[in-house]
mmCIF file of C-alpha atoms and ligand atoms in Angstrom:
data_model
loop_
_atom_site.group_PDB
_atom_site.id
_atom_site.type_symbol
_atom_site.label_atom_id
_atom_site.label_comp_id
_atom_site.label_asym_id
_atom_site.label_seq_id
_atom_site.Cartn_x
_atom_site.Cartn_y
_atom_site.Cartn_z
ATOM 1 C CA UNK A 181 0.000 0.000 0.000
ATOM 2 C CA UNK A 182 1.284 3.466 -0.817
ATOM 3 C CA UNK A 183 0.464 6.149 1.720
ATOM 4 C CA UNK A 184 3.168 8.614 0.712
ATOM 5 C CA UNK A 185 5.170 9.734 -2.304
ATOM 6 C CA UNK A 186 8.127 7.842 -0.815
ATOM 7 C CA UNK A 187 6.065 4.610 -0.946
ATOM 8 C CA UNK A 188 5.377 5.250 -4.651
ATOM 9 C CA UNK A 189 9.095 5.870 -5.141
ATOM 10 C CA UNK A 190 9.934 2.488 -3.649
ATOM 11 C CA UNK A 191 7.411 0.782 -5.916
ATOM 12 C CA UNK A 192 8.817 2.603 -8.943
ATOM 13 C CA UNK A 193 12.322 1.496 -7.954
ATOM 14 C CA UNK A 194 11.225 -2.131 -7.861
ATOM 15 C CA UNK A 195 9.372 -1.987 -11.167
ATOM 16 C CA UNK A 196 11.909 -0.184 -13.344
ATOM 17 C CA UNK A 197 15.251 -1.384 -14.668
ATOM 18 C CA UNK A 198 17.965 0.414 -12.715
ATOM 19 C CA UNK A 199 19.153 2.430 -15.716
ATOM 20 C CA UNK A 200 15.659 3.898 -16.155
ATOM 21 C CA UNK A 201 15.124 4.536 -12.432
ATOM 22 C CA UNK A 202 18.559 6.166 -12.248
ATOM 23 C CA UNK A 203 17.578 8.452 -15.132
ATOM 24 C CA UNK A 204 14.532 9.623 -13.137
ATOM 25 C CA UNK A 205 16.489 10.096 -9.905
ATOM 26 C CA UNK A 206 19.466 11.626 -11.697
ATOM 27 C CA UNK A 207 21.060 14.813 -10.473
ATOM 28 C CA UNK A 208 24.091 16.657 -11.776
ATOM 29 C CA UNK A 209 27.643 16.546 -10.407
ATOM 30 C CA UNK A 210 27.557 16.009 -6.620
ATOM 31 C CA UNK A 211 23.789 16.242 -6.265
ATOM 32 C CA UNK A 212 24.098 19.128 -3.799
ATOM 33 C CA UNK A 213 21.208 21.097 -5.290
ATOM 34 C CA UNK A 214 18.935 18.068 -5.629
ATOM 35 C CA UNK A 215 19.485 17.278 -1.930
ATOM 36 C CA UNK A 216 19.090 20.919 -0.919
ATOM 37 C CA UNK A 217 15.729 21.099 -2.732
ATOM 38 C CA UNK A 218 14.427 18.535 -0.237
ATOM 39 C CA UNK A 219 16.335 19.462 2.878
ATOM 40 C CA UNK A 220 15.594 23.181 2.739
ATOM 41 C CA UNK A 221 11.857 22.680 3.234
ATOM 42 C CA UNK A 222 12.779 21.556 6.759
ATOM 43 C CA UNK A 223 13.990 25.059 7.596
ATOM 44 C CA UNK A 224 10.524 26.597 7.172
ATOM 45 C CA UNK A 225 8.367 25.950 10.201
ATOM 46 C CA UNK A 226 4.690 26.782 10.614
ATOM 47 C CA UNK A 227 2.841 29.317 12.792
ATOM 48 C CA UNK A 228 -0.525 27.679 13.414
ATOM 49 C CA UNK A 229 -3.748 29.387 14.515
ATOM 50 C CA UNK A 230 -6.258 27.499 16.646
ATOM 51 C CA UNK A 231 -10.041 27.584 17.040
ATOM 52 C CA UNK A 232 -10.636 28.430 13.398
ATOM 53 C CA UNK A 233 -13.502 26.751 11.531
ATOM 54 C CA UNK A 234 -11.702 24.421 9.113
ATOM 55 C CA UNK A 235 -14.690 22.270 8.180
ATOM 56 C CA UNK A 236 -14.437 23.458 4.552
ATOM 57 C CA UNK A 237 -10.975 23.504 2.977
ATOM 58 C CA UNK A 238 -10.377 25.266 -0.345
ATOM 59 C CA UNK A 239 -7.171 24.350 -2.154
ATOM 60 C CA UNK A 240 -8.120 25.830 -5.526
ATOM 61 C CA UNK A 241 -5.921 28.523 -7.074
ATOM 62 C CA UNK A 242 -6.090 31.008 -9.936
ATOM 63 C CA UNK A 243 -3.312 30.716 -12.465
ATOM 64 C CA UNK A 244 -2.955 32.522 -15.794
ATOM 65 C CA UNK A 245 -6.521 33.716 -15.412
ATOM 66 C CA UNK A 246 -7.935 30.221 -14.932
ATOM 67 C CA UNK A 247 -9.456 28.826 -11.741
ATOM 68 C CA UNK A 248 -7.780 25.466 -11.093
ATOM 69 C CA UNK A 249 -9.018 22.732 -8.779
ATOM 70 C CA UNK A 250 -5.506 22.037 -7.532
ATOM 71 C CA UNK A 251 -2.268 23.992 -7.048
ATOM 72 C CA UNK A 252 -0.267 21.038 -8.409
ATOM 73 C CA UNK A 253 1.099 21.241 -11.959
ATOM 74 C CA UNK A 254 2.611 18.148 -13.558
ATOM 75 C CA UNK A 255 5.940 19.500 -14.783
ATOM 76 C CA UNK A 256 7.663 18.698 -18.070
ATOM 77 C CA UNK A 257 9.702 15.496 -17.944
ATOM 78 C CA UNK A 258 11.433 14.099 -21.009
ATOM 79 C CA UNK A 259 11.088 10.389 -21.785
ATOM 80 C CA UNK A 260 8.215 9.775 -19.350
ATOM 81 C CA UNK A 261 6.970 7.274 -21.923
ATOM 82 C CA UNK A 262 9.854 4.991 -20.893
ATOM 83 C CA UNK A 263 8.249 4.461 -17.497
ATOM 84 C CA UNK A 264 4.966 3.136 -18.870
ATOM 85 C CA UNK A 265 3.693 2.676 -22.431
ATOM 86 C CA UNK A 266 2.096 5.946 -23.581
ATOM 87 C CA UNK A 267 3.287 7.405 -20.272
ATOM 88 C CA UNK A 268 2.730 11.048 -21.191
ATOM 89 C CA UNK A 269 -0.816 10.319 -22.335
ATOM 90 C CA UNK A 270 -1.542 8.457 -19.084
ATOM 91 C CA UNK A 271 -0.149 11.291 -16.968
ATOM 92 C CA UNK A 272 -2.109 13.871 -18.958
ATOM 93 C CA UNK A 273 -5.301 11.822 -18.451
ATOM 94 C CA UNK A 274 -4.586 11.646 -14.721
ATOM 95 C CA UNK A 275 -4.142 15.436 -14.703
ATOM 96 C CA UNK A 276 -7.506 15.835 -16.446
ATOM 97 C CA UNK A 277 -9.246 13.636 -13.887
ATOM 98 C CA UNK A 278 -7.952 15.849 -11.049
ATOM 99 C CA UNK A 279 -8.217 19.247 -12.807
ATOM 100 C CA UNK A 280 -4.430 19.681 -12.846
ATOM 101 C CA UNK A 281 -2.273 21.290 -15.524
ATOM 102 C CA UNK A 282 -0.073 18.870 -17.482
ATOM 103 C CA UNK A 283 3.097 20.177 -19.107
ATOM 104 C CA UNK A 284 4.401 18.194 -22.080
ATOM 105 C CA UNK A 285 8.175 18.191 -22.545
ATOM 106 C CA UNK A 286 9.693 18.827 -25.972
ATOM 107 C CA UNK A 287 11.663 15.622 -25.288
ATOM 108 C CA UNK A 288 8.703 13.367 -24.594
ATOM 109 C CA UNK A 289 8.033 9.986 -26.182
ATOM 110 C CA UNK A 290 4.382 10.820 -26.914
ATOM 111 C CA UNK A 291 3.931 13.546 -29.521
ATOM 112 C CA UNK A 292 2.351 16.980 -29.122
ATOM 113 C CA UNK A 293 -0.694 15.769 -31.037
ATOM 114 C CA UNK A 294 -1.090 12.373 -29.334
ATOM 115 C CA UNK A 295 -1.120 13.895 -25.864
ATOM 116 C CA UNK A 296 -3.550 16.649 -26.866
ATOM 117 C CA UNK A 297 -5.914 14.050 -28.340
ATOM 118 C CA UNK A 298 -5.724 11.872 -25.205
ATOM 119 C CA UNK A 299 -6.470 14.436 -22.522
ATOM 120 C CA UNK A 300 -8.857 17.238 -21.690
ATOM 121 C CA UNK A 301 -6.493 18.656 -19.027
ATOM 122 C CA UNK A 302 -5.268 22.221 -19.338
ATOM 123 C CA UNK A 303 -2.085 21.508 -21.319
ATOM 124 C CA UNK A 304 1.120 23.536 -21.415
ATOM 125 C CA UNK A 305 3.909 22.861 -23.893
ATOM 126 C CA UNK A 306 7.491 23.062 -22.647
ATOM 127 C CA UNK A 307 9.958 24.307 -25.257
ATOM 128 C CA UNK A 308 13.691 24.024 -25.759
ATOM 129 C CA UNK A 309 15.143 26.340 -28.399
ATOM 130 C CA UNK A 310 16.866 24.420 -31.170
ATOM 131 C CA UNK A 311 19.832 25.721 -33.146
ATOM 132 C CA UNK A 312 17.647 25.266 -36.196
ATOM 133 C CA UNK A 313 15.016 27.907 -35.502
ATOM 134 C CA UNK A 314 12.671 26.358 -38.069
ATOM 135 C CA UNK A 315 12.465 23.283 -35.789
ATOM 136 C CA UNK A 316 11.645 25.553 -32.829
ATOM 137 C CA UNK A 317 9.046 27.438 -34.836
ATOM 138 C CA UNK A 318 7.410 24.247 -36.026
ATOM 139 C CA UNK A 319 7.139 22.952 -32.411
ATOM 140 C CA UNK A 320 5.448 26.201 -31.397
ATOM 141 C CA UNK A 321 3.043 26.013 -34.325
ATOM 142 C CA UNK A 322 2.186 22.390 -33.601
ATOM 143 C CA UNK A 323 1.492 23.248 -29.940
ATOM 144 C CA UNK A 324 -0.718 26.154 -31.016
ATOM 145 C CA UNK A 325 -2.647 24.016 -33.515
ATOM 146 C CA UNK A 326 -3.132 21.252 -30.930
ATOM 147 C CA UNK A 327 -4.664 23.683 -28.419
ATOM 148 C CA UNK A 328 -1.962 23.940 -25.746
ATOM 149 C CA UNK A 329 -2.815 26.870 -23.484
ATOM 150 C CA UNK A 330 0.611 28.137 -22.454
ATOM 151 C CA UNK A 331 4.139 27.949 -23.785
ATOM 152 C CA UNK A 332 6.705 27.165 -21.112
ATOM 153 C CA UNK A 333 10.248 28.015 -22.186
ATOM 154 C CA UNK A 334 12.906 26.254 -20.116
ATOM 155 C CA UNK A 335 15.833 28.618 -19.646
ATOM 156 C CA UNK A 336 18.260 26.591 -17.534
ATOM 157 C CA UNK A 337 19.575 24.219 -20.208
ATOM 158 C CA UNK A 338 22.022 26.186 -22.392
ATOM 159 C CA UNK A 339 23.975 22.929 -22.215
ATOM 160 C CA UNK A 340 23.072 19.663 -20.543
ATOM 161 C CA UNK A 341 23.976 19.165 -16.882
ATOM 162 C CA UNK A 342 26.512 16.494 -15.977
ATOM 163 C CA UNK A 343 24.442 13.429 -15.034
ATOM 164 C CA UNK A 344 27.218 11.057 -14.123
ATOM 165 C CA UNK A 345 25.023 8.067 -13.319
ATOM 166 C CA UNK A 346 23.475 8.111 -16.802
ATOM 167 C CA UNK A 347 26.990 8.185 -18.247
ATOM 168 C CA UNK A 348 28.116 5.257 -16.089
ATOM 169 C CA UNK A 349 24.983 3.328 -17.072
ATOM 170 C CA UNK A 350 25.431 4.084 -20.774
ATOM 171 C CA UNK A 351 21.815 5.330 -20.829
ATOM 172 C CA UNK A 352 20.631 5.855 -24.411
ATOM 173 C CA UNK A 353 17.449 6.478 -26.375
ATOM 174 C CA UNK A 354 16.111 3.970 -27.217
ATOM 175 C CA UNK A 355 17.516 2.111 -24.194
ATOM 176 C CA UNK A 356 19.973 -0.565 -25.373
ATOM 177 C CA UNK A 357 20.985 -3.838 -23.839
ATOM 178 C CA UNK A 358 24.659 -4.176 -23.147
ATOM 179 C CA UNK A 359 26.826 -6.434 -21.071
ATOM 180 C CA UNK A 360 26.508 -4.423 -17.871
ATOM 181 C CA UNK A 361 22.708 -4.149 -17.848
ATOM 182 C CA UNK A 362 21.546 -7.538 -19.204
ATOM 183 C CA UNK A 363 20.864 -8.948 -15.738
ATOM 184 C CA UNK A 364 19.117 -5.780 -14.634
ATOM 185 C CA UNK A 365 16.763 -5.850 -17.622
ATOM 186 C CA UNK A 366 16.123 -9.583 -17.184
ATOM 187 C CA UNK A 367 15.066 -8.962 -13.604
ATOM 188 C CA UNK A 368 12.438 -6.540 -14.906
ATOM 189 C CA UNK A 369 10.734 -8.609 -17.576
ATOM 190 C CA UNK A 370 7.392 -7.093 -16.538
ATOM 191 C CA UNK A 371 8.660 -3.712 -17.696
ATOM 192 C CA UNK A 372 10.044 -5.229 -20.908
ATOM 193 C CA UNK A 373 6.686 -6.908 -21.660
ATOM 194 C CA UNK A 374 4.725 -3.747 -20.876
ATOM 195 C CA UNK A 375 6.979 -1.669 -23.101
ATOM 196 C CA UNK A 376 6.362 -3.940 -26.081
ATOM 197 C CA UNK A 377 2.959 -2.247 -26.378
ATOM 198 C CA UNK A 378 4.619 1.168 -26.527
ATOM 199 C CA UNK A 379 4.386 2.876 -29.911
ATOM 200 C CA UNK A 380 8.068 3.917 -29.711
ATOM 201 C CA UNK A 381 10.988 4.379 -27.362
ATOM 202 C CA UNK A 382 12.484 7.554 -28.754
ATOM 203 C CA UNK A 383 11.695 11.286 -28.830
ATOM 204 C CA UNK A 384 8.262 11.258 -30.466
ATOM 205 C CA UNK A 385 8.318 14.830 -31.709
ATOM 206 C CA UNK A 386 11.435 14.133 -33.790
ATOM 207 C CA UNK A 387 11.042 10.605 -35.097
ATOM 208 C CA UNK A 388 12.312 11.652 -38.537
ATOM 209 C CA UNK A 389 15.269 13.655 -37.260
ATOM 210 C CA UNK A 390 18.432 12.474 -39.094
ATOM 211 C CA UNK A 391 20.455 12.337 -35.842
ATOM 212 C CA UNK A 392 17.927 9.789 -34.539
ATOM 213 C CA UNK A 393 17.255 7.824 -37.709
ATOM 214 C CA UNK A 394 20.938 7.425 -38.618
ATOM 215 C CA UNK A 395 21.976 5.867 -35.311
ATOM 216 C CA UNK A 396 20.771 2.771 -33.476
ATOM 217 C CA UNK A 397 20.678 4.719 -30.223
ATOM 218 C CA UNK A 398 21.777 8.151 -29.023
ATOM 219 C CA UNK A 399 23.023 9.387 -25.681
ATOM 220 C CA UNK A 400 20.580 11.996 -24.346
ATOM 221 C CA UNK A 401 23.318 14.523 -23.521
ATOM 222 C CA UNK A 402 25.049 14.026 -26.844
ATOM 223 C CA UNK A 403 21.827 14.473 -28.805
ATOM 224 C CA UNK A 404 20.565 17.504 -26.895
ATOM 225 C CA UNK A 405 23.945 19.233 -26.841
ATOM 226 C CA UNK A 406 24.119 18.858 -30.611
ATOM 227 C CA UNK A 407 20.586 20.246 -31.141
ATOM 228 C CA UNK A 408 19.784 22.774 -28.384
ATOM 229 C CA UNK A 409 21.146 26.262 -28.929
ATOM 230 C CA UNK A 410 23.601 27.463 -26.260
ATOM 231 C CA UNK A 411 23.277 30.961 -27.773
ATOM 232 C CA UNK A 412 19.650 31.432 -26.625
ATOM 233 C CA UNK A 413 19.082 34.906 -25.159
ATOM 234 C CA UNK A 414 16.306 37.285 -24.147
ATOM 235 C CA UNK A 415 15.970 38.152 -27.870
ATOM 236 C CA UNK A 416 14.548 34.666 -28.354
ATOM 237 C CA UNK A 417 12.018 35.335 -25.598
ATOM 238 C CA UNK A 418 10.899 38.406 -27.558
ATOM 239 C CA UNK A 419 10.742 36.312 -30.734
ATOM 240 C CA UNK A 420 8.634 33.646 -29.017
ATOM 241 C CA UNK A 421 6.388 36.375 -27.656
ATOM 242 C CA UNK A 422 5.791 37.478 -31.250
ATOM 243 C CA UNK A 423 4.909 34.001 -32.578
ATOM 244 C CA UNK A 424 3.002 32.596 -29.568
ATOM 245 C CA UNK A 425 -0.387 34.207 -28.947
ATOM 246 C CA UNK A 426 -1.047 32.806 -25.468
ATOM 247 C CA UNK A 427 0.587 33.105 -22.061
ATOM 248 C CA UNK A 428 4.350 32.653 -21.875
ATOM 249 C CA UNK A 429 5.977 30.953 -18.889
ATOM 250 C CA UNK A 430 9.746 30.941 -18.202
ATOM 251 C CA UNK A 431 10.966 27.903 -16.272
ATOM 252 C CA UNK A 432 14.331 27.880 -14.535
ATOM 253 C CA UNK A 433 14.510 31.388 -13.064
ATOM 254 C CA UNK A 434 16.859 31.571 -10.096
ATOM 255 C CA UNK A 435 17.527 35.241 -9.317
ATOM 256 C CA UNK A 436 15.822 38.624 -9.042
ATOM 257 C CA UNK A 437 17.555 40.213 -12.061
ATOM 258 C CA UNK A 438 16.197 37.592 -14.471
ATOM 259 C CA UNK A 439 12.775 37.788 -12.847
ATOM 260 C CA UNK A 440 12.651 41.575 -13.417
ATOM 261 C CA UNK A 441 13.845 41.206 -17.004
ATOM 262 C CA UNK A 442 11.117 38.627 -17.671
ATOM 263 C CA UNK A 443 8.492 40.929 -16.172
ATOM 264 C CA UNK A 444 9.682 43.784 -18.396
ATOM 265 C CA UNK A 445 9.040 41.548 -21.444
ATOM 266 C CA UNK A 446 5.504 40.808 -20.270
ATOM 267 C CA UNK A 447 6.134 37.166 -19.338
ATOM 268 C CA UNK A 448 2.988 35.994 -17.541
ATOM 269 C CA UNK A 449 4.498 33.415 -15.184
ATOM 270 C CA UNK A 450 7.920 32.408 -13.870
ATOM 271 C CA UNK A 451 8.897 29.024 -12.550
ATOM 272 C CA UNK A 452 11.515 29.274 -9.818
ATOM 273 C CA UNK A 453 13.399 26.081 -10.556
ATOM 274 C CA UNK A 454 16.816 24.477 -10.719
ATOM 275 C CA UNK A 455 15.510 21.620 -12.876
ATOM 276 C CA UNK A 456 15.253 19.318 -9.876
ATOM 277 C CA UNK A 457 19.011 19.641 -9.340
ATOM 278 C CA UNK A 458 19.748 18.186 -12.773
ATOM 279 C CA UNK A 459 21.467 21.229 -14.259
ATOM 280 C CA UNK A 460 23.814 23.683 -12.450
ATOM 281 C CA UNK A 461 24.873 22.062 -9.198
ATOM 282 C CA UNK A 462 25.334 24.377 -6.196
ATOM 283 C CA UNK A 463 22.366 26.539 -7.038
ATOM 284 C CA UNK A 464 20.443 27.048 -3.803
ATOM 285 C CA UNK A 465 17.276 25.106 -3.096
ATOM 286 C CA UNK A 466 14.332 26.382 -5.139
ATOM 287 C CA UNK A 467 12.354 27.203 -1.982
ATOM 288 C CA UNK A 468 15.218 29.424 -0.763
ATOM 289 C CA UNK A 469 15.218 31.401 -4.034
ATOM 290 C CA UNK A 470 11.441 31.830 -4.061
ATOM 291 C CA UNK A 471 11.175 34.900 -1.747
ATOM 292 C CA UNK A 472 13.802 36.800 -3.764
ATOM 293 C CA UNK A 473 11.863 36.241 -6.987
ATOM 294 C CA UNK A 474 8.444 36.926 -5.452
ATOM 295 C CA UNK A 475 9.726 40.232 -4.042
ATOM 296 C CA UNK A 476 11.356 41.204 -7.367
ATOM 297 C CA UNK A 477 8.237 40.713 -9.499
ATOM 298 C CA UNK A 478 5.960 42.649 -7.113
ATOM 299 C CA UNK A 479 2.867 40.824 -8.349
ATOM 300 C CA UNK A 480 3.440 41.762 -12.018
ATOM 301 C CA UNK A 481 3.911 38.129 -12.971
ATOM 302 C CA UNK A 482 2.778 34.889 -11.351
ATOM 303 C CA UNK A 483 5.407 32.775 -9.624
ATOM 304 C CA UNK A 484 5.459 28.972 -9.513
ATOM 305 C CA UNK A 485 7.770 26.915 -7.286
ATOM 306 C CA UNK A 486 9.347 23.752 -8.678
ATOM 307 C CA UNK A 487 11.769 21.322 -7.067
ATOM 308 C CA UNK A 488 11.845 18.954 -4.118
ATOM 309 C CA UNK A 489 8.134 18.771 -3.359
ATOM 310 C CA UNK A 490 7.323 15.409 -1.771
ATOM 311 C CA UNK A 491 4.682 16.477 0.789
ATOM 312 C CA UNK A 492 1.566 18.620 0.758
ATOM 313 C CA UNK A 493 3.164 20.679 3.534
ATOM 314 C CA UNK A 494 5.924 21.640 1.040
ATOM 315 C CA UNK A 495 3.235 23.062 -1.247
ATOM 316 C CA UNK A 496 1.643 24.979 1.623
ATOM 317 C CA UNK A 497 5.049 26.490 2.525
ATOM 318 C CA UNK A 498 5.716 27.559 -1.069
ATOM 319 C CA UNK A 499 2.323 29.220 -1.378
ATOM 320 C CA UNK A 500 2.779 30.960 1.986
ATOM 321 C CA UNK A 501 6.046 32.368 0.594
ATOM 322 C CA UNK A 502 4.241 33.811 -2.430
ATOM 323 C CA UNK A 503 4.008 31.080 -5.067
ATOM 324 C CA UNK A 504 0.689 30.715 -6.906
ATOM 325 C CA UNK A 505 1.148 27.025 -7.605
ATOM 326 C CA UNK A 506 3.769 24.273 -7.546
ATOM 327 C CA UNK A 507 5.219 21.992 -10.204
ATOM 328 C CA UNK A 508 6.220 18.443 -9.475
ATOM 329 C CA UNK A 509 8.432 16.175 -11.547
ATOM 330 C CA UNK A 510 9.636 12.991 -9.871
ATOM 331 C CA UNK A 511 6.569 12.552 -7.598
ATOM 332 C CA UNK A 512 4.238 11.925 -10.531
ATOM 333 C CA UNK A 513 6.869 9.897 -12.396
ATOM 334 C CA UNK A 514 7.078 7.542 -9.395
ATOM 335 C CA UNK A 515 3.307 7.120 -9.592
ATOM 336 C CA UNK A 516 3.453 6.535 -13.353
ATOM 337 C CA UNK A 517 6.119 3.844 -13.008
ATOM 338 C CA UNK A 518 4.349 2.264 -10.036
ATOM 339 C CA UNK A 519 0.873 2.024 -11.536
ATOM 340 C CA UNK A 520 0.314 3.984 -14.762
ATOM 341 C CA UNK A 521 -2.522 6.520 -14.834
ATOM 342 C CA UNK A 522 -3.900 5.332 -11.472
ATOM 343 C CA UNK A 523 -0.443 5.818 -9.959
ATOM 344 C CA UNK A 524 -0.261 9.423 -11.149
ATOM 345 C CA UNK A 525 -3.765 10.013 -9.784
ATOM 346 C CA UNK A 526 -2.633 8.517 -6.499
ATOM 347 C CA UNK A 527 0.397 10.834 -6.380
ATOM 348 C CA UNK A 528 -1.917 13.820 -6.939
ATOM 349 C CA UNK A 529 -4.422 12.566 -4.350
ATOM 350 C CA UNK A 530 -1.746 11.938 -1.710
ATOM 351 C CA UNK A 531 -0.284 15.422 -2.103
ATOM 352 C CA UNK A 532 -3.724 17.051 -2.159
ATOM 353 C CA UNK A 533 -4.866 15.226 0.984
ATOM 354 C CA UNK A 534 -1.676 16.373 2.691
ATOM 355 C CA UNK A 535 -2.295 19.969 1.590
ATOM 356 C CA UNK A 536 -5.807 19.800 3.040
ATOM 357 C CA UNK A 537 -4.697 18.269 6.326
ATOM 358 C CA UNK A 538 -1.901 20.812 6.688
ATOM 359 C CA UNK A 539 -4.287 23.721 6.036
ATOM 360 C CA UNK A 540 -6.739 22.376 8.626
ATOM 361 C CA UNK A 541 -4.043 21.927 11.264
ATOM 362 C CA UNK A 542 -2.639 25.365 10.429
ATOM 363 C CA UNK A 543 -6.030 26.971 10.964
ATOM 364 C CA UNK A 544 -5.894 28.470 7.446
ATOM 365 C CA UNK A 545 -8.714 26.890 5.387
ATOM 366 C CA UNK A 546 -8.089 28.771 2.122
ATOM 367 C CA UNK A 547 -4.844 27.975 0.327
ATOM 368 C CA UNK A 548 -4.981 31.084 -1.860
ATOM 369 C CA UNK A 549 -5.216 33.348 1.198
ATOM 370 C CA UNK A 550 -2.008 32.146 2.792
ATOM 371 C CA UNK A 551 0.771 34.614 3.406
ATOM 372 C CA UNK A 552 4.114 34.627 5.154
ATOM 373 C CA UNK A 553 2.433 34.929 8.555
ATOM 374 C CA UNK A 554 1.726 31.183 8.285
ATOM 375 C CA UNK A 555 5.461 30.570 8.661
ATOM 376 C CA UNK A 556 7.988 31.312 11.438
ATOM 377 C CA UNK A 557 10.407 33.238 9.269
ATOM 378 C CA UNK A 558 11.749 35.127 12.275
ATOM 379 C CA UNK A 559 13.016 31.940 13.877
ATOM 380 C CA UNK A 560 14.143 29.518 11.176
ATOM 381 C CA UNK A 561 15.002 26.053 12.388
ATOM 382 C CA UNK A 562 18.736 25.721 12.813
ATOM 383 C CA UNK A 563 19.761 22.465 11.246
HETATM 384 C C1 LIG B 679 12.969 16.694 -15.812
HETATM 385 N N1 LIG B 679 12.835 18.074 -15.931
HETATM 386 C C2 LIG B 679 12.644 18.636 -17.170
HETATM 387 N N2 LIG B 679 12.390 19.969 -17.290
HETATM 388 C C3 LIG B 679 12.160 20.523 -18.494
HETATM 389 O O1 LIG B 679 11.938 21.733 -18.563
HETATM 390 N N3 LIG B 679 12.160 19.751 -19.618
HETATM 391 C C4 LIG B 679 12.398 18.419 -19.593
HETATM 392 O O2 LIG B 679 12.379 17.745 -20.627
HETATM 393 C C5 LIG B 679 12.667 17.828 -18.332
HETATM 394 N N4 LIG B 679 12.923 16.486 -18.229
HETATM 395 C C6 LIG B 679 13.014 15.893 -16.975
HETATM 396 C C7 LIG B 679 13.119 14.513 -16.876
HETATM 397 C C8 LIG B 679 13.140 13.911 -15.615
HETATM 398 C C9 LIG B 679 13.243 12.412 -15.522
HETATM 399 C C10 LIG B 679 13.078 14.706 -14.446
HETATM 400 C C11 LIG B 679 13.085 14.076 -13.077
HETATM 401 C C12 LIG B 679 12.999 16.075 -14.552
HETATM 402 C C13 LIG B 679 12.767 18.914 -14.718
HETATM 403 C C14 LIG B 679 11.344 18.941 -14.181
HETATM 404 O O3 LIG B 679 10.483 19.651 -15.032
HETATM 405 C C15 LIG B 679 11.297 19.645 -12.813
HETATM 406 O O4 LIG B 679 11.957 20.887 -12.900
HETATM 407 C C16 LIG B 679 11.934 18.825 -11.706
HETATM 408 O O5 LIG B 679 11.641 17.457 -11.847
HETATM 409 C C17 LIG B 679 11.424 19.336 -10.360
HETATM 410 O O6 LIG B 679 11.976 18.656 -9.300
HETATM 411 P P1 LIG B 679 11.256 17.393 -8.572
HETATM 412 O O7 LIG B 679 9.782 17.720 -8.466
HETATM 413 O O8 LIG B 679 11.528 16.222 -9.468
HETATM 414 O O9 LIG B 679 11.970 17.342 -7.278
#
């Protein structure tokens, strides 16, 4: 039985070949930032009020002008379709069933069109800027045609972070059997059998790309470093603004200067994120950067917190510090690997129940009315 995200993580670990589980867990270099994302939540303690009527709890939020049933956004995660056949479609269906936003990664296995056809969730499309701007433009046009509501540009991958475990494992797309992982794959025949019903095991949006069709398998870092443009700048944000009619979201903001610059270009929402500790190591925890960004934007743009959320109380803390909503990556991937669509729904339900219980015990029944007075910022826990 899974009663926490950690329980789902353990189930995912048992069900996936180690190379695939390691890809999900992966952090860059020493993993300092990935650890800090988790640990830093422990420094924010609550200030609870008592004798408040908490018989009705409201955890809905307003984001980009839309009222959402939940503050939880399923963040963009490349290759989610390796965890379960049609994994992105299943996660997007789970999002629809709980009224959550689903963000499709550029680097997903399911295509822009397949996921849009499968789910009625509010969909966002996450973009990486390719050296070949016609590829970038075509992704944007496909997302527009398929009805995605927001474009989420990830800004913290000018080059790929150093994921040493993936390098040791020889992790490729499609995953390949080699001497060192034969036993591991054999121990997970259930996964192998399930994946035989998968339409593909490569980046669905680029099935005809010569770099993919000419090789048996490609290393993720090698492929992305050869295709993503390290020369992306704010000029590209202006260009995207001109070709994308809907709301623009920048994901990977980690300081006040960039937040102000984004606001000056009319960016509707910022995601304070360090990519789950998978990019620049020794960035501070996302939750520690959040107040700086919230203060810099002064309400002119909406702020979303992403990184390290494993408990509903983490979400409550982020919203008390000024976030509108929170993105999760690994928590829903654990659910997907553990039990497909139902597993993602369970991850959402567990976090939501924890949000509700935390709000009740805090004496603050409305999530959207939280402010910093719900936290003991004057006396942070000394750890
Ligand atoms: C990611 N993330 C990510 N982000 C992005 O903008 N585009 C992408 O393609 C991916 N791919 C990806 C794959 C996997 C396996 C993981 C775990 C993460 C980062 C993701 O959107 C998010 O920032 C982090 O996952 C947040 O941290 P937590 O919730 O995993 O702690």
